[in-house]
């Protein structure tokens, strides 16, 4: 593995996930060493979100994808607890309902995109329709093949209408998934998360990796970049995500809105 | 003012808000003195919410109402930041849209009630339809008069189908509202919240107090109690709310769900 690895693949790169080390921890060699930066960047994010929310000018869509046990729930919990809950909406896309399946696959997604001033967090997303759908042949190949372009069109439309998009793929190794499944099996506080179906899915590990490589190759643009987050170490995963979101909001240079009229001289009556 | 005052009015009491001291701070004489309990109760709430969320058995609806500057936004921010954001949805009910006005007043509210495992927080609610609507004669008296019973029916239906309901009225004095409006006028980080319309509303202070007294008298039940929160002191307000919610979830005695089958012997393959 290389000593340094990009967070975002080059936009013309054919992604091979074996080039990305899920154990990578950047400049840190331990959790303790990263603690100071992680805390600082989380606090920075929480502070920046206040002006972002007040300004109501930008909207931010953050998509999380990963294989089972990849850490989507944990990352969302750790990064966004501390943010004003009035400014964040988390949507978990589960197995589609009969009603949702009777529509195109973007139908259930679109209503959850963020309004101005808001952060929408997707726990899974429309990408499942080229991932689980592909691996399990839920629709014919000629149908899902067209979806890469459709998703790119959809995300570009959102971007062109004022939505900033960040996409995080949480990259863990097959060995780490094994350890996490064992932990869910054995820890009474985690057993409720143990899903026997995850063992079935684990058999398709290689097919999922391949499907993800297509997603990361075909749907990666400057206006909607994929971040391949080394996620074997939860602390590094959370640090990278918090820093990335913080830097993104920072670049928006949000300001508290100015009063529309001269309010300084207004007297508040008793 | 009495040395001690109830948080919940007696269920047969005709509420007179002048009996409730907005400066009341219970057993604490200063913010510093309350700091230890406030922190402990917030942490307890955050911890309890984890099993509540995992169990997916109960749902919790929390309604915030107050006059302008009463502290709804601040209370929601301080009490719920720290809770797993995947388990909380905050809905702010603003001036109804044309589409919403073309339906009954509960139509826009109902879709935001909580699913099992979730906490729904309402920043304003269907109570506005017997508050602002009443004070400004937006519908005839014979229409809004019937709404107390309708609201009671609606909330009882929610309760009988598994939703726990907590309602918080944040009680501030007219003098405190003046100080807060002045602070919004003068503080550059708060000016974006200054709404000239709030000055207009302030003229109706007495009418609003009277409308609130009716709400607190007519819609107060053991299964959906109103809490009159002394809210001149923000720290006491937040302490009372966090403690009340924590105690409510604590009484549910939530448990992590047990695995549906014997998982202990399952071997995770490489």
Short mmCIF file of C-alpha atoms in Angstrom, two decimals, chain B residues 31-126:
data_model
loop_
_atom_site.label_atom_id
_atom_site.label_comp_id
_atom_site.label_asym_id
_atom_site.label_seq_id
_atom_site.Cartn_x
_atom_site.Cartn_y
_atom_site.Cartn_z
CA UNK B 31 -26.81 28.67 36.78
CA UNK B 32 -23.52 27.48 38.29
CA UNK B 33 -25.39 25.64 41.00
CA UNK B 34 -27.53 23.81 38.43
CA UNK B 35 -24.65 22.97 36.09
CA UNK B 36 -23.89 19.56 37.58
CA UNK B 37 -27.51 18.37 37.46
CA UNK B 38 -28.11 19.84 34.01
CA UNK B 39 -25.11 18.03 32.55
CA UNK B 40 -25.96 14.77 34.28
CA UNK B 41 -29.57 14.86 33.07
CA UNK B 42 -28.57 15.70 29.51
CA UNK B 43 -26.13 12.79 29.46
CA UNK B 44 -28.77 10.52 30.95
CA UNK B 45 -31.19 11.55 28.20
CA UNK B 46 -28.63 10.86 25.49
CA UNK B 47 -27.90 7.43 26.91
CA UNK B 48 -31.57 6.50 27.38
CA UNK B 49 -32.37 7.51 23.83
CA UNK B 50 -30.00 4.83 22.55
CA UNK B 51 -32.09 1.94 23.90
CA UNK B 52 -35.33 3.76 23.05
CA UNK B 53 -34.08 3.98 19.44
CA UNK B 54 -32.84 0.38 19.34
CA UNK B 55 -35.98 -1.09 20.86
CA UNK B 56 -38.32 0.49 18.30
CA UNK B 57 -41.28 -0.08 20.57
CA UNK B 58 -42.30 3.39 21.75
CA UNK B 59 -42.63 6.65 19.89
CA UNK B 60 -42.36 10.09 21.45
CA UNK B 61 -43.96 13.33 20.32
CA UNK B 62 -42.67 16.52 21.94
CA UNK B 63 -44.49 19.77 21.31
CA UNK B 64 -42.95 23.21 21.99
CA UNK B 65 -45.11 26.31 22.15
CA UNK B 66 -44.24 29.82 23.33
CA UNK B 67 -44.73 33.46 22.52
CA UNK B 68 -42.13 35.04 20.20
CA UNK B 69 -38.62 34.97 21.74
CA UNK B 70 -39.91 32.39 24.25
CA UNK B 71 -36.92 30.17 23.48
CA UNK B 72 -38.29 27.30 21.38
CA UNK B 73 -35.30 27.25 19.01
CA UNK B 74 -32.77 27.52 21.80
CA UNK B 75 -34.36 24.83 23.95
CA UNK B 76 -34.56 22.40 21.03
CA UNK B 77 -30.94 23.08 20.11
CA UNK B 78 -29.58 22.66 23.63
CA UNK B 79 -31.64 19.67 24.69
CA UNK B 80 -31.39 17.61 21.50
CA UNK B 81 -27.88 18.31 20.30
CA UNK B 82 -26.07 15.35 21.71
CA UNK B 83 -28.91 12.95 20.91
CA UNK B 84 -28.25 10.63 17.95
CA UNK B 85 -29.55 12.74 15.06
CA UNK B 86 -30.85 9.61 13.30
CA UNK B 87 -33.40 9.26 16.10
CA UNK B 88 -34.78 12.82 16.20
CA UNK B 89 -36.76 14.77 13.63
CA UNK B 90 -37.47 18.45 14.28
CA UNK B 91 -40.39 19.95 12.37
CA UNK B 92 -40.99 23.70 12.40
CA UNK B 93 -44.53 24.66 11.54
CA UNK B 94 -44.49 28.08 9.94
CA UNK B 95 -47.21 30.13 8.28
CA UNK B 96 -49.29 27.55 6.38
CA UNK B 97 -49.00 27.38 2.59
CA UNK B 98 -51.96 27.79 0.26
CA UNK B 99 -52.06 24.00 -0.13
CA UNK B 100 -52.05 23.47 3.64
CA UNK B 101 -54.81 26.03 4.16
CA UNK B 102 -56.91 24.16 1.61
CA UNK B 103 -56.99 21.20 4.04
CA UNK B 104 -58.06 20.79 7.64
CA UNK B 105 -55.41 22.15 10.07
CA UNK B 106 -54.28 18.68 11.26
CA UNK B 107 -53.50 17.54 7.70
CA UNK B 108 -50.03 19.07 7.65
CA UNK B 109 -49.25 17.89 11.16
CA UNK B 110 -50.15 14.21 11.03
CA UNK B 111 -47.40 13.07 8.60
CA UNK B 112 -44.76 14.33 11.07
CA UNK B 113 -45.85 12.28 14.07
CA UNK B 114 -43.13 9.84 15.13
CA UNK B 115 -42.63 6.26 14.00
CA UNK B 116 -41.63 3.72 16.65
CA UNK B 117 -38.13 4.32 18.00
CA UNK B 118 -38.21 7.96 16.96
CA UNK B 119 -38.60 11.31 18.72
CA UNK B 120 -40.57 13.92 16.79
CA UNK B 121 -40.06 17.47 17.98
CA UNK B 122 -42.62 20.07 16.94
CA UNK B 123 -41.49 23.71 16.93
CA UNK B 124 -45.00 25.19 17.04
CA UNK B 125 -47.81 22.83 16.15
CA UNK B 126 -51.56 22.43 15.65
#
